[in-house]
Short mmCIF file of C-alpha atoms and ligand atoms in Angstrom, two decimals:
data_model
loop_
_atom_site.label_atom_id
_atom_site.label_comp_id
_atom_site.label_asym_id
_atom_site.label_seq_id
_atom_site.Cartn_x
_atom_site.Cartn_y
_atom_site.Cartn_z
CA UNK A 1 75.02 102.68 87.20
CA UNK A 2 74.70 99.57 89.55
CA UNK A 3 75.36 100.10 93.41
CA UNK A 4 78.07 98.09 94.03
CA UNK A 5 79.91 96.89 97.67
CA UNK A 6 82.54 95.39 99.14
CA UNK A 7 81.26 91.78 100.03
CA UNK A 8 84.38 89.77 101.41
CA UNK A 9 88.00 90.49 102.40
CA UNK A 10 91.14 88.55 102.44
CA UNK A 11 94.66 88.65 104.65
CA UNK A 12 97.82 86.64 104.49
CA UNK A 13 99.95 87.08 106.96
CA UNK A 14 103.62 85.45 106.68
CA UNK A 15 104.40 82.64 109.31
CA UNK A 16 107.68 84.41 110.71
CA UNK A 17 107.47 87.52 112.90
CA UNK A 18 110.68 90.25 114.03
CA UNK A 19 110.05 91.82 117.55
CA UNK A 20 111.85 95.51 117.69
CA UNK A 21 114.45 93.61 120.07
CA UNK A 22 115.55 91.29 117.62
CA UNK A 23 115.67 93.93 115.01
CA UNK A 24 117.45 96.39 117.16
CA UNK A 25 120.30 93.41 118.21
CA UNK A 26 121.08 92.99 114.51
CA UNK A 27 121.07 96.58 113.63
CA UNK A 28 123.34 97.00 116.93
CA UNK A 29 125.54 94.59 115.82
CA UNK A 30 126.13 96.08 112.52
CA UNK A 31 127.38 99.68 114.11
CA UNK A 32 129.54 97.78 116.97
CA UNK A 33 131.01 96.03 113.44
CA UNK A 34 131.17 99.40 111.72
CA UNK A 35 132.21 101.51 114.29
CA UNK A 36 135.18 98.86 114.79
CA UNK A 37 136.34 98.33 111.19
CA UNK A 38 136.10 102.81 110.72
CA UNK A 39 137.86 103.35 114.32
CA UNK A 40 140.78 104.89 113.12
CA UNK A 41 138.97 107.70 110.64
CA UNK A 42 135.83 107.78 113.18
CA UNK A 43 138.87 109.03 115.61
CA UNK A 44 140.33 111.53 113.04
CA UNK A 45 136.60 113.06 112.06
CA UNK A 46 136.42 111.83 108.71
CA UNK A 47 133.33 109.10 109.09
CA UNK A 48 130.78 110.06 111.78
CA UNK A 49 130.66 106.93 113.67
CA UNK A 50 126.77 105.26 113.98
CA UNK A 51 124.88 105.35 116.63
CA UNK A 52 122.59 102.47 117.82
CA UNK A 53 118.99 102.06 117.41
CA UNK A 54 116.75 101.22 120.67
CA UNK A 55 112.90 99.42 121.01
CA UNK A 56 112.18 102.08 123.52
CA UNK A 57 112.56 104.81 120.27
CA UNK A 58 110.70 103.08 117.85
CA UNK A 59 107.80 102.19 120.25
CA UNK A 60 107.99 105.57 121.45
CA UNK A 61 107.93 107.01 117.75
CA UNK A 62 105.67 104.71 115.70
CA UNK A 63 103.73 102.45 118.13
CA UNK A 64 105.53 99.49 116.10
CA UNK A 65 106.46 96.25 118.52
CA UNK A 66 107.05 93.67 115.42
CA UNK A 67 106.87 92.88 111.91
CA UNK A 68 106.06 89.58 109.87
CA UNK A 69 108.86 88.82 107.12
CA UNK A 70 108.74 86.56 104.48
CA UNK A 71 112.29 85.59 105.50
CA UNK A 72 112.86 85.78 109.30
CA UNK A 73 116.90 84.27 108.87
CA UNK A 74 117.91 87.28 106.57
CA UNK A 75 116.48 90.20 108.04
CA UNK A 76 118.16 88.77 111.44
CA UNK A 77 121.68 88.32 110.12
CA UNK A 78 123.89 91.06 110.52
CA UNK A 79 125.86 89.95 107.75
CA UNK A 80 122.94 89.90 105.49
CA UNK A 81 120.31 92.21 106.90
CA UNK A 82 117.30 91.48 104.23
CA UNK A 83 115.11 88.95 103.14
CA UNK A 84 116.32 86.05 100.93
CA UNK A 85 114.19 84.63 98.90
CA UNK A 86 114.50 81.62 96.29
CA UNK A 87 114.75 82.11 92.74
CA UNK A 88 111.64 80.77 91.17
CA UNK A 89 111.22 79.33 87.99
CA UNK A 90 109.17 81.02 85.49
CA UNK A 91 106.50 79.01 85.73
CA UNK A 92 105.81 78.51 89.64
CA UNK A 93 103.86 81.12 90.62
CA UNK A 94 105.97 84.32 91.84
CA UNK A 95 106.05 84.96 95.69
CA UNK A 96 104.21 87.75 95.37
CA UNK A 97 101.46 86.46 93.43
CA UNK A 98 101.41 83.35 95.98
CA UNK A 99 100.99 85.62 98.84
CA UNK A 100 98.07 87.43 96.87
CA UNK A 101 96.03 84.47 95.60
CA UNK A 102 95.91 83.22 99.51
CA UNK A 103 94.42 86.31 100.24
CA UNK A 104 91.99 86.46 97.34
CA UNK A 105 91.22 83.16 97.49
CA UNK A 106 90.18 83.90 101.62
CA UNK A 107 87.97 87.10 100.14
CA UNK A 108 86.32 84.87 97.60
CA UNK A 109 85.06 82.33 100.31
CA UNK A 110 84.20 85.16 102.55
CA UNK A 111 82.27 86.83 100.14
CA UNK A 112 80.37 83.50 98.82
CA UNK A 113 81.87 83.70 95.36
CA UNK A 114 84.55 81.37 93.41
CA UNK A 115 87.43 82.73 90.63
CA UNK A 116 84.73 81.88 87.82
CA UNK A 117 82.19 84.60 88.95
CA UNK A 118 85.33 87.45 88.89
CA UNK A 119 85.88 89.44 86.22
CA UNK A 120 88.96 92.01 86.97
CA UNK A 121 91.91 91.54 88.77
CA UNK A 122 93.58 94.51 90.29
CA UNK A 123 96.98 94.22 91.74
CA UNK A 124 97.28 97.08 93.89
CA UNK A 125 100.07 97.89 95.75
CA UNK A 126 103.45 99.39 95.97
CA UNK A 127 106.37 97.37 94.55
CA UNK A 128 105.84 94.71 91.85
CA UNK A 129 107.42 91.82 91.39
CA UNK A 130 108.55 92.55 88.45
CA UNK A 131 107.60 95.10 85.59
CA UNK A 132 105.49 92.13 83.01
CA UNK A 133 104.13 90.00 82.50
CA UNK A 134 101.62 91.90 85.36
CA UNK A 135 101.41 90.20 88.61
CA UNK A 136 97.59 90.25 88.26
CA UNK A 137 97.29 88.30 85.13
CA UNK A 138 99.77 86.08 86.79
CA UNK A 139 97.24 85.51 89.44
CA UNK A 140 94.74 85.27 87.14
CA UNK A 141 96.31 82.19 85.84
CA UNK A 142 96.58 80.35 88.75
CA UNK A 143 93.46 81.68 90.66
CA UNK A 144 91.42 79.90 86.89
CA UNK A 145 89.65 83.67 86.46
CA UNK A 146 88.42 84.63 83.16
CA UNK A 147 88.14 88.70 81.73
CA UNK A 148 91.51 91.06 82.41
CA UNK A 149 93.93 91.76 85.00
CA UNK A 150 96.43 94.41 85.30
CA UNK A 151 98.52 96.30 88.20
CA UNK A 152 98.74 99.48 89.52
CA UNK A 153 101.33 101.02 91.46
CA UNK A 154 99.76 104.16 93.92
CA UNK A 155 101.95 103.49 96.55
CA UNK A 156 100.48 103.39 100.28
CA UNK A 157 97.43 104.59 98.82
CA UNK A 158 97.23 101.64 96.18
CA UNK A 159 94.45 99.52 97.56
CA UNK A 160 91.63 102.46 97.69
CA UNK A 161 92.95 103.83 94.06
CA UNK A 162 92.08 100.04 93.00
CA UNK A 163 88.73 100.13 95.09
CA UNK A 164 88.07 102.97 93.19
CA UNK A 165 88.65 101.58 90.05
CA UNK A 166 87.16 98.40 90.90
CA UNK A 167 83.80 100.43 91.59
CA UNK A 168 84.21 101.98 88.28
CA UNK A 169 83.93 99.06 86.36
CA UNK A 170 81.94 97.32 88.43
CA UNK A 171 78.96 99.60 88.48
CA UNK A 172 79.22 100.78 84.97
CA UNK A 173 79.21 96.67 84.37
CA UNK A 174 82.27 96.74 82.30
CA UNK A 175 83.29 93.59 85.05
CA UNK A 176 80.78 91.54 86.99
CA UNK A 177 82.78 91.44 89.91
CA UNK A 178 86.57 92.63 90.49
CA UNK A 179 89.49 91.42 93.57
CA UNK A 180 91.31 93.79 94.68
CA UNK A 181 94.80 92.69 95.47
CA UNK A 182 97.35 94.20 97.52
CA UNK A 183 100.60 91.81 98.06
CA UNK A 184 103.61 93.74 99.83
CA UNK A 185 107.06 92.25 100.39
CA UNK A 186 108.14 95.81 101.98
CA UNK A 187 111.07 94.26 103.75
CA UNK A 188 112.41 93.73 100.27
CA UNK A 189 112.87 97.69 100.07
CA UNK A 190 113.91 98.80 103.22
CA UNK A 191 117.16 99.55 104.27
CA UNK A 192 117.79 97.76 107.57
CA UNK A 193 120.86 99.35 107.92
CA UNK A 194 118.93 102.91 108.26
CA UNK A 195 118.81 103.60 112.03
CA UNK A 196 116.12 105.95 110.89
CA UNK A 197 113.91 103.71 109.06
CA UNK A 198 114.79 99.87 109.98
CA UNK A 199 111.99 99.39 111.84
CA UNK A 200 108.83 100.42 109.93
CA UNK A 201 108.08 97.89 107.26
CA UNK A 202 106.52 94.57 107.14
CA UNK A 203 104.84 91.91 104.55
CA UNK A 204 101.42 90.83 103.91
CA UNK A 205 98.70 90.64 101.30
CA UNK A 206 95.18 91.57 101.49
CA UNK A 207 92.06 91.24 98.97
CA UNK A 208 88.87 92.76 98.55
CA UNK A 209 85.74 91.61 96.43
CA UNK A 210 84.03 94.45 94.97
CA UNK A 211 80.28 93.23 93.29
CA UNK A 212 77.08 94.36 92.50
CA UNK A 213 75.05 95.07 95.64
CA UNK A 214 71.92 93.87 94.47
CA UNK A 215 73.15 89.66 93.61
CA UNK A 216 75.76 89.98 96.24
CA UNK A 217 75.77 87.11 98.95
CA UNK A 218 78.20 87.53 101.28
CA UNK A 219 77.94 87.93 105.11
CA UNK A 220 78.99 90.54 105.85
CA UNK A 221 78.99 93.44 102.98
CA UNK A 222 79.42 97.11 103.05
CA UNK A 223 77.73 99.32 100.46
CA UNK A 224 80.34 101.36 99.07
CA UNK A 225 78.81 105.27 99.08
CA UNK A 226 81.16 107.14 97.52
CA UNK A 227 85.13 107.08 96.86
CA UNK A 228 87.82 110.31 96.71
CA UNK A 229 91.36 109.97 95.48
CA UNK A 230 93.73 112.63 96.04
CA UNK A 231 97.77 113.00 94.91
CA UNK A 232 100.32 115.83 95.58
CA UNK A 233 103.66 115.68 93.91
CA UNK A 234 106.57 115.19 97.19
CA UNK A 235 109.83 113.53 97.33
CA UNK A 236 109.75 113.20 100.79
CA UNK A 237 108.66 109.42 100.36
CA UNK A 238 111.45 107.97 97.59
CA UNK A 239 112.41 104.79 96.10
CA UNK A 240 114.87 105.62 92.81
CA UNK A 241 114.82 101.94 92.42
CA UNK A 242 113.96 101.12 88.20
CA UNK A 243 114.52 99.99 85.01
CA UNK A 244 117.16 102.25 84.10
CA UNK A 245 118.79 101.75 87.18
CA UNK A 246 121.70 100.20 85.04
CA UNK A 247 121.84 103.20 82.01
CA UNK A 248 122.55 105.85 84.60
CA UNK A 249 125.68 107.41 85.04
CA UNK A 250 127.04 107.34 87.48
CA UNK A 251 125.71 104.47 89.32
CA UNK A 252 123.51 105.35 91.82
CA UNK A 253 124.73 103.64 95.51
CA UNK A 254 122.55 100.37 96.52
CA UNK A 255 120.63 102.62 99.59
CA UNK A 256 118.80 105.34 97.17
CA UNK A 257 117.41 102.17 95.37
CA UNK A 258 116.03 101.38 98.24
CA UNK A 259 113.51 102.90 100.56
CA UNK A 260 113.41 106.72 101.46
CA UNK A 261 111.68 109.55 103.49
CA UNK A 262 112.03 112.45 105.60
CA UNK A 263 109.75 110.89 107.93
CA UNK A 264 109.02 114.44 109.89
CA UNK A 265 107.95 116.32 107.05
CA UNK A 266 105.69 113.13 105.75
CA UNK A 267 104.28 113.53 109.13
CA UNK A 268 103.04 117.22 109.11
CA UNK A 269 101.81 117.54 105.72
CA UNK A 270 100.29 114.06 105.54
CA UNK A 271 98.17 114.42 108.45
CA UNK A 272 96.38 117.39 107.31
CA UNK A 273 96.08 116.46 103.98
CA UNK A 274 94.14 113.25 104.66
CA UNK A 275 91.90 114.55 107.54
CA UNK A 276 90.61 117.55 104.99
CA UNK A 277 90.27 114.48 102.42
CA UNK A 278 88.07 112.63 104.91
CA UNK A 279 86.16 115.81 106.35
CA UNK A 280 85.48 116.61 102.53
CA UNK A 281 84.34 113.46 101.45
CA UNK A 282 82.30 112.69 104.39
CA UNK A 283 80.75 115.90 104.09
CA UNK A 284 79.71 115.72 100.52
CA UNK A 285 77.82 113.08 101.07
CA UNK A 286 76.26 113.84 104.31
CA UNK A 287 77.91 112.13 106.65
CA UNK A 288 78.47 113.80 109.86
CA UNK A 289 82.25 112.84 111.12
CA UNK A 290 81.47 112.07 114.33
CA UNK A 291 78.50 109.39 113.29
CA UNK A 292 81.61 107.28 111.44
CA UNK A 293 81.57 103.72 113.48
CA UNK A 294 84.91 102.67 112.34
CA UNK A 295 87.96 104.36 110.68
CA UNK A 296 90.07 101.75 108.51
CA UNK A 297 93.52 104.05 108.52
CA UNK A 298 96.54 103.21 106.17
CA UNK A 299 99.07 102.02 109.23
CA UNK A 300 102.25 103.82 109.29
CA UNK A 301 102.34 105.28 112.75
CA UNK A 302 100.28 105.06 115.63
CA UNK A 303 100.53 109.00 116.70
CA UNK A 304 100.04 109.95 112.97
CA UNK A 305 96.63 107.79 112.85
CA UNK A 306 95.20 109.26 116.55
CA UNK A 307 95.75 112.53 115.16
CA UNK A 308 94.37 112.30 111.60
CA UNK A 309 90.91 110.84 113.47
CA UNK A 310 91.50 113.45 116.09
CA UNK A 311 91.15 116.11 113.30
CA UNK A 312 88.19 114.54 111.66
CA UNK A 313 86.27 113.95 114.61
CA UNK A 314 87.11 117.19 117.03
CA UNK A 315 88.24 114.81 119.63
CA UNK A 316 90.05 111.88 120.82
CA UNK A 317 89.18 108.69 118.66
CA UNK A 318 88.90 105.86 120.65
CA UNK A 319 90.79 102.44 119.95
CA UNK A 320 87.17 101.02 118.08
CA UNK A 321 86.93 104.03 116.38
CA UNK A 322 90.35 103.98 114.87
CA UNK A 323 91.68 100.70 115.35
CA UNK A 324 95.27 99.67 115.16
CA UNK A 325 96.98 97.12 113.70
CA UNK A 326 100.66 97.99 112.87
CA UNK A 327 101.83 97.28 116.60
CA UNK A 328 101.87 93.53 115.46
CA UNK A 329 102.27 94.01 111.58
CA UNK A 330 104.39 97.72 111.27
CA UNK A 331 103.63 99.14 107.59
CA UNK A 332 102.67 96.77 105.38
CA UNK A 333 101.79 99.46 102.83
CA UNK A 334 99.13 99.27 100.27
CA UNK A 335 98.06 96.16 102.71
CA UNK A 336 97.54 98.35 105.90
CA UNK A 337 94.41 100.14 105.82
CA UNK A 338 92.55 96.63 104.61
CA UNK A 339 94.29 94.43 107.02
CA UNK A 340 92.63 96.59 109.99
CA UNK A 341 89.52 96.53 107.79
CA UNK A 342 89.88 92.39 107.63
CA UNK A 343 90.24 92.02 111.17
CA UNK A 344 87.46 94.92 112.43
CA UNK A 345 84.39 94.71 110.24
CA UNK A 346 82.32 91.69 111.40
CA UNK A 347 81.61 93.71 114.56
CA UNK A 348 79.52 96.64 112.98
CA UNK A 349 75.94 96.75 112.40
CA UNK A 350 73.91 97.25 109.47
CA UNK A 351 73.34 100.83 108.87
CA UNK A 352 76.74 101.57 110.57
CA UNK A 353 79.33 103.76 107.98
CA UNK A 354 82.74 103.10 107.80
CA UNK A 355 85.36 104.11 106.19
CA UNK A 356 89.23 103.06 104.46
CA UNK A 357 91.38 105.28 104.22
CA UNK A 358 95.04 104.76 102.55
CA UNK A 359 97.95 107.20 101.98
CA UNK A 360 101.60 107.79 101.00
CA UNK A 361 104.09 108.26 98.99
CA UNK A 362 103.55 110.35 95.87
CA UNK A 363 101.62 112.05 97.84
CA UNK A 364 98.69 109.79 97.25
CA UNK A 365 95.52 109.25 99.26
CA UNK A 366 91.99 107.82 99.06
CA UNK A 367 88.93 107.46 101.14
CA UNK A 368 86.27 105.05 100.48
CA UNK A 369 83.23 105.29 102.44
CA UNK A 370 80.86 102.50 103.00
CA UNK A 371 77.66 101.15 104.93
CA UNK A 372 76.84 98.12 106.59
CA UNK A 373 74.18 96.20 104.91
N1 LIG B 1 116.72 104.55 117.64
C1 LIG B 1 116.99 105.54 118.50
N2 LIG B 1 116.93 106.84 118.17
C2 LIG B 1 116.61 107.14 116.91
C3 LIG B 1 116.33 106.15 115.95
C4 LIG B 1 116.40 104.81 116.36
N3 LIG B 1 116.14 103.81 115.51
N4 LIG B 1 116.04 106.74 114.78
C5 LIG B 1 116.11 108.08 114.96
N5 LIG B 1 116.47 108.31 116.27
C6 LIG B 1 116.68 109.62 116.89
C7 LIG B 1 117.06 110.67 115.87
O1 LIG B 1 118.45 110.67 115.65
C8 LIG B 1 116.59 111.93 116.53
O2 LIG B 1 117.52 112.33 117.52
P1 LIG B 1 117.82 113.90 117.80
O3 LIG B 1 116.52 114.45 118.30
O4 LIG B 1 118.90 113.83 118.81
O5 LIG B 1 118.22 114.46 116.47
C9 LIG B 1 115.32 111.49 117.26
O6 LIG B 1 115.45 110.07 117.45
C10 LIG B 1 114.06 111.78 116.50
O7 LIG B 1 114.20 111.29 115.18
P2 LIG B 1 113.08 111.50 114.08
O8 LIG B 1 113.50 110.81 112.81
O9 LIG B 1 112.75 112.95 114.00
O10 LIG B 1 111.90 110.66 114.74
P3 LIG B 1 110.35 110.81 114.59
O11 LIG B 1 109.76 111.09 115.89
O12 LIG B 1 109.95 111.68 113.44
O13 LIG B 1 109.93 109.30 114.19
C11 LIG B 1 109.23 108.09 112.23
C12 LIG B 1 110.40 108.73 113.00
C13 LIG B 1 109.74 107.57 110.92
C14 LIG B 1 108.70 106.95 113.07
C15 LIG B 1 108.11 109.13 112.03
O14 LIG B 1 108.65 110.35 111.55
C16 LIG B 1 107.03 108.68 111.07
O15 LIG B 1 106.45 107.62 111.22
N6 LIG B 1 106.68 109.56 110.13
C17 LIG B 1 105.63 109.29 109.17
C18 LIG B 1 106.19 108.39 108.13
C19 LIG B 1 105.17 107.85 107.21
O16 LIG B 1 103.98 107.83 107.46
N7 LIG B 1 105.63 107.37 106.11
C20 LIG B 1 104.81 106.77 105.17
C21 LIG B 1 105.58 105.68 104.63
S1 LIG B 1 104.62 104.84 103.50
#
């Protein structure tokens, strides 16, 4: 078994950005419209009226200030209230797959390599573009990569389930090298008309190289010393959205195709299910908590990430400890956890252990711990 790392990460980051005031005006907008055109049964008792949404809350409840979109003029319409996005013709490469090859082409040149020396694609994330041909062979194509691609579909958790596999056939040498690719259009998905959810997705796409440690060239690269994957049937994280969509009976209405939690309960049982994941792991391979440089956290909420590292550590983490990126990007998903390892890695030191950690819906989580080299 080769010992394998990760030797060069990628992020794409859409142009256009939503601050929670300009999502909270169009949100606004649609209950003053709703409350109007239901005044009559709101004032008889038979359709609770809606109540607004504020920046103060969502700051308050998530640590979320803004989100990048892939289509800034539809999320901000209150007639429309989602992304738009151009058919594409079947041979122009799918948005998705656009968003992901910027990112893995960024890891390859950060990690020294070019599509020729990859072997595996992984398309890891948490809504595809579409059910085949796979996104990742799709990016295969256009990336010029030889060997096999395929995608896999873990939810939040997705990127370290496809570290984890990318190890796996990387150090038994069934690849030479694999990219790990997490693209996420979560605006597509999420309800904007949910007072109780409007505010916590955004879009982005990450990549990973994953390659033998002993030919690998990149600057900065981080032995990977072990990986854990975890998953624990819920329903409190829910999209109904599929294939059959159009055999059931009855239809099911356009929201529970959509994106769904009880966000509470995610919180409590989340939290301590990924901090005994991470105490676990760390401590199987002898790694005291507290000697952890840098905690790469799935983003979802800012309170829910200080007290996961609060639990593994005994303490406060600070802001270098566990850093934080979903103020400017809200939950990108699969993408989170490797966005805040993107933009706070060049920093450590050799000899300095770090480690991703992504969770979510399912429930699903994974921890992959690594070292400086
Ligand atoms: N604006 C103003 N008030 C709002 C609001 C909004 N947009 N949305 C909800 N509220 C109100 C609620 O009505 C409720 O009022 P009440 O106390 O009078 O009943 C109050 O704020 C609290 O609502 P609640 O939904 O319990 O908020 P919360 O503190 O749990 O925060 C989340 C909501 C979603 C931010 C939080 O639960 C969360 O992030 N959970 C983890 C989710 C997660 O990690 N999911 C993974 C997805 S991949």
């Amino acid at each position: 078994m080769k010992k394998v790392c990760i030797s060069g990460s990628g992020l794409f980051t859409p142009a256009e950005s939503v601050s929670n005031d300009e999502l909270v005006v169009v949100f606004n907008a649609y209950v003053d419209r709703y409350n109007a055109e239901h005044a009559d049964a709101i004032a008889a008792g038979t359709v609770a009226a809606l109540a607004p949404s504020s920046s103060e809350f969502i700051f308050k409840a998530s640590g979320i200030k803004a989100r990048y979109t892939v289509d800034k003029a539809g999320v901000v319409d209150p007639e429309i209230m989602h992304p738009q996005i151009r058919v594409r013709g079947n041979d122009e490469p799918s948005l998705m797959v656009e968003m992901g090859l910027a990112a893995a082409k960024q890891a390859l040149a950060n990690a020294g390599r070019t599509a020729a020396d990859i072997d595996a694609i992984l398309v890891a994330c948490s809504n595809m573009q579409r059910p085949y041909p796979a996104m990742a062979v799709e990016l295969q194509h256009f990336l010029g990569a030889g060997g096999y691609g395929y995608d896999m579909n873990v939810a939040c958790a997705s990127a370290a389930f496809g570290v984890q596999t990318a190890v796996d056939a990387v150090s038994r040498g069934s690849a030479r090298a694999a990219l790990v690719v997490s693209p996420e259009i979560c605006t597509g998905h999420l309800n904007f008309r949910n007072r109780d959810c409007h505010f916590i997705f955004g879009d982005a796409a990450t990549a990973l190289v994953v390659e033998p440690l002993e030919t690998a060239t990149g600057e900065h690269r981080f032995e990977v010393l072990g990986t854990r994957l975890q998953t624990q049937f819920s329903n409190n994280i829910r999209n109904n959205f599929g294939f059959l969509n159009r055999s059931e009976e009855p239809s099911r209405p356009w929201n529970d195709v959509l994106f769904n939690q009880e966000g509470r309960k995610v919180f409590k049982e989340v939290v301590p299910m990924v901090a005994e994941l991470l105490v676990s792991h760390l401590t199987d391979l002898g790694i005291e908590p507290n000697s952890v440089k840098r905690f790469w956290l799935h983003q979802a909420n800012l309170s829910m990430n200080q007290l996961i590292a609060k639990k593994v550590l005994g303490r406060e983490p600070s802001i270098e400890e566990a850093p934080i990126i979903l103020d400017e990007y809200a939950n990108t998903s699969s993408a989170g956890s490797v966005i805040a390892f993107h933009k706070y890695h060049v920093d450590l030191k050799p000899g300095d252990v770090g480690v991703l950690c992504a969770f979510g819906a399912g429930y699903s989580a994974g921890s992959v711990v690594v070292r400086k080299l």
